[in-house]
Tab-separated table of C-alpha atoms in Angstrom:
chain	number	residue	atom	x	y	z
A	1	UNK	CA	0.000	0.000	0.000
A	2	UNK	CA	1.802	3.162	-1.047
A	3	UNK	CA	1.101	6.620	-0.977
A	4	UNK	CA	2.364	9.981	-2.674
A	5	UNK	CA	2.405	13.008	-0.544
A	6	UNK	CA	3.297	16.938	-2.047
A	7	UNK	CA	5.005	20.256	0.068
A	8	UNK	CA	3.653	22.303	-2.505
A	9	UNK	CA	5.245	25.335	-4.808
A	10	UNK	CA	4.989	26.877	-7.735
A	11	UNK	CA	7.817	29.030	-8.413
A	12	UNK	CA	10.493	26.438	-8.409
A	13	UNK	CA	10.536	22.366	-8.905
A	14	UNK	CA	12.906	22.513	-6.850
A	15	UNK	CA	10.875	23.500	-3.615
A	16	UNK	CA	8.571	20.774	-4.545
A	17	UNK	CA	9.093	18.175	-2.029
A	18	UNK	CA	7.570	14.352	-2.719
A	19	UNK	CA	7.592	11.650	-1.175
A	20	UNK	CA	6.390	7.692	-1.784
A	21	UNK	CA	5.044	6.469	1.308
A	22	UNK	CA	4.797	2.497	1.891
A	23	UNK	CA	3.394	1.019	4.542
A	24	UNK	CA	3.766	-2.718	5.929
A	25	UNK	CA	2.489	-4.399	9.114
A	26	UNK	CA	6.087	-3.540	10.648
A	27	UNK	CA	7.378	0.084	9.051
A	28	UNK	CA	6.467	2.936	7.032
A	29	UNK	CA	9.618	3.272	3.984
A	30	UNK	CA	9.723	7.187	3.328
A	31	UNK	CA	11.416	7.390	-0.509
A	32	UNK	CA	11.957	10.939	-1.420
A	33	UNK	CA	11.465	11.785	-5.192
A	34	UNK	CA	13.655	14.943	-6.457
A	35	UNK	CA	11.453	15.967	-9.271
A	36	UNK	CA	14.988	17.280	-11.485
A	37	UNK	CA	16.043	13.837	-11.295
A	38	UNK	CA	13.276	13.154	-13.641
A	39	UNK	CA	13.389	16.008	-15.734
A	40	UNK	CA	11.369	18.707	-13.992
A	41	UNK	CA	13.011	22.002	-13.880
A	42	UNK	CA	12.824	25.343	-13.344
A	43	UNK	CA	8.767	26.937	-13.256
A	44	UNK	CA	5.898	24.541	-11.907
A	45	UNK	CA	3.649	23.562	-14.847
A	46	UNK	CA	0.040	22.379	-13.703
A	47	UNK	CA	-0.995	20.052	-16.412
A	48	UNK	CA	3.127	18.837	-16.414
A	49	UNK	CA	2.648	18.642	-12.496
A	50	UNK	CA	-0.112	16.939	-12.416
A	51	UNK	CA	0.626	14.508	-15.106
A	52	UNK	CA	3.585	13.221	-13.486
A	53	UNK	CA	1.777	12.484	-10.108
A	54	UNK	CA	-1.187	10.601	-11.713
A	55	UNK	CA	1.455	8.563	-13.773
A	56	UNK	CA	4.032	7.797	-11.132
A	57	UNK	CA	0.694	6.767	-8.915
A	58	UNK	CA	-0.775	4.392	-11.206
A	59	UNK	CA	2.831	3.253	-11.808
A	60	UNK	CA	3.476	2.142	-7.865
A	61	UNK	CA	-0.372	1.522	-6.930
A	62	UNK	CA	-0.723	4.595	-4.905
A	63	UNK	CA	-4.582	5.119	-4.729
A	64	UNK	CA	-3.674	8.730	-2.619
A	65	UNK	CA	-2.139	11.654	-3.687
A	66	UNK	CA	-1.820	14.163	-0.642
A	67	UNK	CA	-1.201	18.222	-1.490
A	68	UNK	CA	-0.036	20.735	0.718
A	69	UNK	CA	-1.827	23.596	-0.804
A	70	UNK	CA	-5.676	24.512	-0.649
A	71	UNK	CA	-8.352	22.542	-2.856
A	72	UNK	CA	-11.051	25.122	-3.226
A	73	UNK	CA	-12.931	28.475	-2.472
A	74	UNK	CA	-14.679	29.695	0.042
A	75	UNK	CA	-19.136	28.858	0.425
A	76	UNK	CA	-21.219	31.587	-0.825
A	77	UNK	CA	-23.332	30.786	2.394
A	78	UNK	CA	-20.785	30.707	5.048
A	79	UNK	CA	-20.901	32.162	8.085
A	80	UNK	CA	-17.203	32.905	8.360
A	81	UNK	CA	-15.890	36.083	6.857
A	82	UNK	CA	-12.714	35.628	5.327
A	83	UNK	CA	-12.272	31.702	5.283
A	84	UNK	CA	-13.357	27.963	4.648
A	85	UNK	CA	-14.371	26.057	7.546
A	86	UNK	CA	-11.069	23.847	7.605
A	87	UNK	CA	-8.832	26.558	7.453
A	88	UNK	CA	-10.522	28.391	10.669
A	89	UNK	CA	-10.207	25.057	12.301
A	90	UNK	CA	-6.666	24.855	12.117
A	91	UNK	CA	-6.023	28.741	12.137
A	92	UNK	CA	-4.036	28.064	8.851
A	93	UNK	CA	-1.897	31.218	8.244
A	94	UNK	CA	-3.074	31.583	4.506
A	95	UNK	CA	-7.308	31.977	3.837
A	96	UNK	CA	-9.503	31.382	0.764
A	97	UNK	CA	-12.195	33.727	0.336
A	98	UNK	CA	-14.689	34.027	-2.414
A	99	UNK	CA	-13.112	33.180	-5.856
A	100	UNK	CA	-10.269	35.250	-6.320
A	101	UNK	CA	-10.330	36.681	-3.067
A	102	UNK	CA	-7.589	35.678	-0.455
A	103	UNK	CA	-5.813	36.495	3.050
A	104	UNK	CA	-2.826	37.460	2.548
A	105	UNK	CA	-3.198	38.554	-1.000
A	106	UNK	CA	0.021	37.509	-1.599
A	107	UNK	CA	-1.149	33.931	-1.132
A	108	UNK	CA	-3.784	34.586	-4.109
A	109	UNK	CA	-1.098	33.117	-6.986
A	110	UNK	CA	-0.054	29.924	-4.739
A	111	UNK	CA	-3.929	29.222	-4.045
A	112	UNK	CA	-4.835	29.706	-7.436
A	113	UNK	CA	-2.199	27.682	-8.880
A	114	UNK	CA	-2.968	24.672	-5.881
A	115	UNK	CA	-6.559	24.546	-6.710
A	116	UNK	CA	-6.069	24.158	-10.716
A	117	UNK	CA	-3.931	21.240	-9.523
A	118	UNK	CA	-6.327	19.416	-7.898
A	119	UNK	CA	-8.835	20.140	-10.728
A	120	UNK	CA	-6.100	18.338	-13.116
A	121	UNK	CA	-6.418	15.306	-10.160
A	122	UNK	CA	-9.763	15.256	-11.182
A	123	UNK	CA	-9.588	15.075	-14.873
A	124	UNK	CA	-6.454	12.210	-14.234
A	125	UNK	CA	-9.045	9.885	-11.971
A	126	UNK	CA	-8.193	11.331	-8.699
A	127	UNK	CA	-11.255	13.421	-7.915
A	128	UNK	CA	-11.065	15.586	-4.084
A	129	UNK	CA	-11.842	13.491	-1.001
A	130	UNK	CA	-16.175	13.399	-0.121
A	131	UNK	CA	-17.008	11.503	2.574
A	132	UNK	CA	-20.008	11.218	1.002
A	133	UNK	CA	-21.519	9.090	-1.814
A	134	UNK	CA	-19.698	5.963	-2.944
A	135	UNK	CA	-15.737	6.150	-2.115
A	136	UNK	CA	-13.443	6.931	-4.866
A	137	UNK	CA	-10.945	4.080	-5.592
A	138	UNK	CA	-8.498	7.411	-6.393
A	139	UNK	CA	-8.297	10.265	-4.208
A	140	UNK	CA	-7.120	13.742	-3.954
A	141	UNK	CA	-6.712	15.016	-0.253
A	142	UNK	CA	-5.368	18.227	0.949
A	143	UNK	CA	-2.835	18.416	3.843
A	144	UNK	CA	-1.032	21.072	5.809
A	145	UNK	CA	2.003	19.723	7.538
A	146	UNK	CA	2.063	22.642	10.574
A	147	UNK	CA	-1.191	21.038	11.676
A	148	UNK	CA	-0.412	17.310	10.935
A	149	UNK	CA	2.699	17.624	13.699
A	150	UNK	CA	0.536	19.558	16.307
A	151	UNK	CA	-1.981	16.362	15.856
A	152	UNK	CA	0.597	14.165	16.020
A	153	UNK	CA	1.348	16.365	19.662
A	154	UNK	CA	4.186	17.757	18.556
A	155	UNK	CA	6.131	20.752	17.778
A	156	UNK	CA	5.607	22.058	13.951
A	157	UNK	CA	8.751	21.741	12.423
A	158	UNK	CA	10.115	25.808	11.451
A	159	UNK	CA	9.321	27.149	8.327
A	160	UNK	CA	12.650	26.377	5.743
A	161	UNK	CA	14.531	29.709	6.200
A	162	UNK	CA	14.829	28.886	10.011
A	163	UNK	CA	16.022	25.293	9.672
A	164	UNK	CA	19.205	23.534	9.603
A	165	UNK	CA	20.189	19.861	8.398
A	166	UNK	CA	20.131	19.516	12.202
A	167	UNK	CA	16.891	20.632	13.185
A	168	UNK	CA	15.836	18.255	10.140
A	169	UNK	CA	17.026	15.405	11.749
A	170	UNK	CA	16.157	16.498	15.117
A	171	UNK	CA	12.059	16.835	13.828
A	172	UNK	CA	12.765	13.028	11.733
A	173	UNK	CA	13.708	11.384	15.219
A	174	UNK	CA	10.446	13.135	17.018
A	175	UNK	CA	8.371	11.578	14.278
A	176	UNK	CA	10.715	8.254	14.783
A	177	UNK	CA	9.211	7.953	18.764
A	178	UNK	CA	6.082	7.573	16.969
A	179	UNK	CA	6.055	5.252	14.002
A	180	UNK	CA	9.015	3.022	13.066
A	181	UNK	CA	10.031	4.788	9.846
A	182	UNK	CA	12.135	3.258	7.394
A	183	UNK	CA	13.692	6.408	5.762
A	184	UNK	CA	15.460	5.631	1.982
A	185	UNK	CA	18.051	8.614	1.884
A	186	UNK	CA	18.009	11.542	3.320
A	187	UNK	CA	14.748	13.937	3.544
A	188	UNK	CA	15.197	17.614	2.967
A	189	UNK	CA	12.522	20.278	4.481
A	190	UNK	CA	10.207	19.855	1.981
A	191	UNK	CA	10.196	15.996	2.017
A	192	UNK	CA	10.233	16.151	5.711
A	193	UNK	CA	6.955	18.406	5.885
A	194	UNK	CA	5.203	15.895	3.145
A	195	UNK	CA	5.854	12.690	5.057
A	196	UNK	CA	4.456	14.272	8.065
A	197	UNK	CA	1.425	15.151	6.411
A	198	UNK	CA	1.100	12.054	4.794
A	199	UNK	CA	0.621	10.065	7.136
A	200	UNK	CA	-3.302	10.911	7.293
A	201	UNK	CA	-3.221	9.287	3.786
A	202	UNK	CA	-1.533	5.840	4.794
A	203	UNK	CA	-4.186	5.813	7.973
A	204	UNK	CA	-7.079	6.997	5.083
A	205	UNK	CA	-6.033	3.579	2.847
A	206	UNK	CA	-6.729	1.150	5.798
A	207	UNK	CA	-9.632	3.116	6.149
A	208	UNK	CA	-8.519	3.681	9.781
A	209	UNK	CA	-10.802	6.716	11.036
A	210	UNK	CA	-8.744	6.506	14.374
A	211	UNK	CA	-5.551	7.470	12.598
A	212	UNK	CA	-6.974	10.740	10.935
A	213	UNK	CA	-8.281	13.850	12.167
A	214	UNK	CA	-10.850	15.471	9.676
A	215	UNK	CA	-11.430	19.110	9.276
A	216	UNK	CA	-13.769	21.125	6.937
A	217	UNK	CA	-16.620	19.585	5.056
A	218	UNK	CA	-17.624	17.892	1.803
A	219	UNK	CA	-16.269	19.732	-1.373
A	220	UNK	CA	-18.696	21.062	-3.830
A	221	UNK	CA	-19.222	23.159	-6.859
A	222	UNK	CA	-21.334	26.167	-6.763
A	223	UNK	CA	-21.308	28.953	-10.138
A	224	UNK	CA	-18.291	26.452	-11.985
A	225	UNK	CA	-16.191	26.815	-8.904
A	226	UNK	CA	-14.867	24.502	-6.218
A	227	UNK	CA	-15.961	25.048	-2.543
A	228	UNK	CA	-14.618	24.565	0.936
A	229	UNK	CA	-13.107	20.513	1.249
A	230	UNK	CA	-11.081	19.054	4.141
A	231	UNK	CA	-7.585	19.114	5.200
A	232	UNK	CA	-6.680	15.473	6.583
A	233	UNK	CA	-4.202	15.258	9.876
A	234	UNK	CA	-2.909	12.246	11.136
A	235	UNK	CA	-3.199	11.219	15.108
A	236	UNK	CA	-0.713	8.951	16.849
A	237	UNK	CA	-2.783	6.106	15.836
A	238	UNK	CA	-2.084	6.474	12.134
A	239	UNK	CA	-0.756	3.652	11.364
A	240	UNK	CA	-2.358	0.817	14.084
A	241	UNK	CA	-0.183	-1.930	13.703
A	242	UNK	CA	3.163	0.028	13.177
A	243	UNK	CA	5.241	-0.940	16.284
A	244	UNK	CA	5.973	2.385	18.454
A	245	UNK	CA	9.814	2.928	19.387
């Protein structure tokens, strides 16, 4: 059972961090992917993006494909001001409005770009998680690493520009006391934040709802647009089985 998991950007590949996640009744293997080592370079293309995860998942059997970036818009009808429901739940630091609209407006290109990425998901077979209707044997979730390590009880790793190779490490060995990771070479920020985060996704295939904490509500389309969606965090009981250290 394997799962892909994105840190999300879209002014360089190279801040893209991904990561293969494969779970067995004993460990978790974390195998980073560098995306220049297989030819993507320079600007984040959507369609070229999006492409390569859909391949590379129906390459390794990975029925999940986690992003750290927001799905949708904000409902017409909500009672919140400025935000979805899942992003006041976790106080996330960035907020989707009403389409086009967003808090900081700085984070207006990175939303816009994240949300045409899960739309290409959904064209590739991997439509945005419902908990509703009949399950989807492909699945698009979003993530958000800061609150996957606070439901994990710890300490959010620090955002890149205040992180060293040690602190890296340091934040690897506090995951480590929780699940018996079996990490393939070593993890840079990026890859660090998206194995974190996907975690909720390898709890999600068992269909373990102890392992996952669920904010937000059911995505859906309103005036050609998508709407609100939930951010999946992982809980210490993630993976059940997974001997603790």
């Amino acid at each position: 059972m394997r799962v892909i998991s994105v840190d999300l950007a879209y002014k360089h590949y190279s801040d893209v961090g991904v990561v293969v996640l494969e779970a067995s009744s004993r460990m978790i293997a974390v195998v980073p992917m560098r995306l220049e080592a297989v030819g993507l370079a320079g600007t984040p293309n959507v369609s070229e993006l999006g492409s390569f995860l859909a391949s590379i998942a129906g390459e390794l059997g990975a029925c999940s494909i986690l992003i750290d970036g927001p799905q949708a818009w904000m409902a017409p009808d909500s009672e919140l001001e400025h935000s979805r429901r899942c992003e006041r739940d976790l106080n996330t630091p960035g907020k989707m409005g009403l389409p086009g609209m967003t808090k900081p407006a700085t984070y207006h290109d990175f939303a816009v770009f994240s949300i045409a990425l899960f739309d290409d998901l959904n064209d590739l077979s991997f439509p945005r998680l419902a908990t509703t209707g009949t399950w989807p044997t492909h699945v698009a979730i979003e993530s958000f690493p800061t609150s996957a390590w606070r439901s994990l009880g710890l300490t959010p790793l620090p955002a890149k520009r205040k992180s060293n190779s040690a602190d890296i490490a340091a934040w690897l060995d506090s995951l480590r006391g929780l699940f018996d990771l079996d990490v393939r070479g070593d993890l840079n920020h990026d890859e660090l934040q998206a194995t974190v985060a996907g975690l909720a996704g390898v709890a999600l295939e068992r269909r373990n709802t102890a392992g996952i904490a669920f904010a937000g509500v059911d995505p859906f389309v309103v005036q050609g647009t998508w709407r609100e969606g939930y951010i999946l965090n992982p809980t210490p009981d993630a993976v059940v089985d997974t001997p603790r250290l």
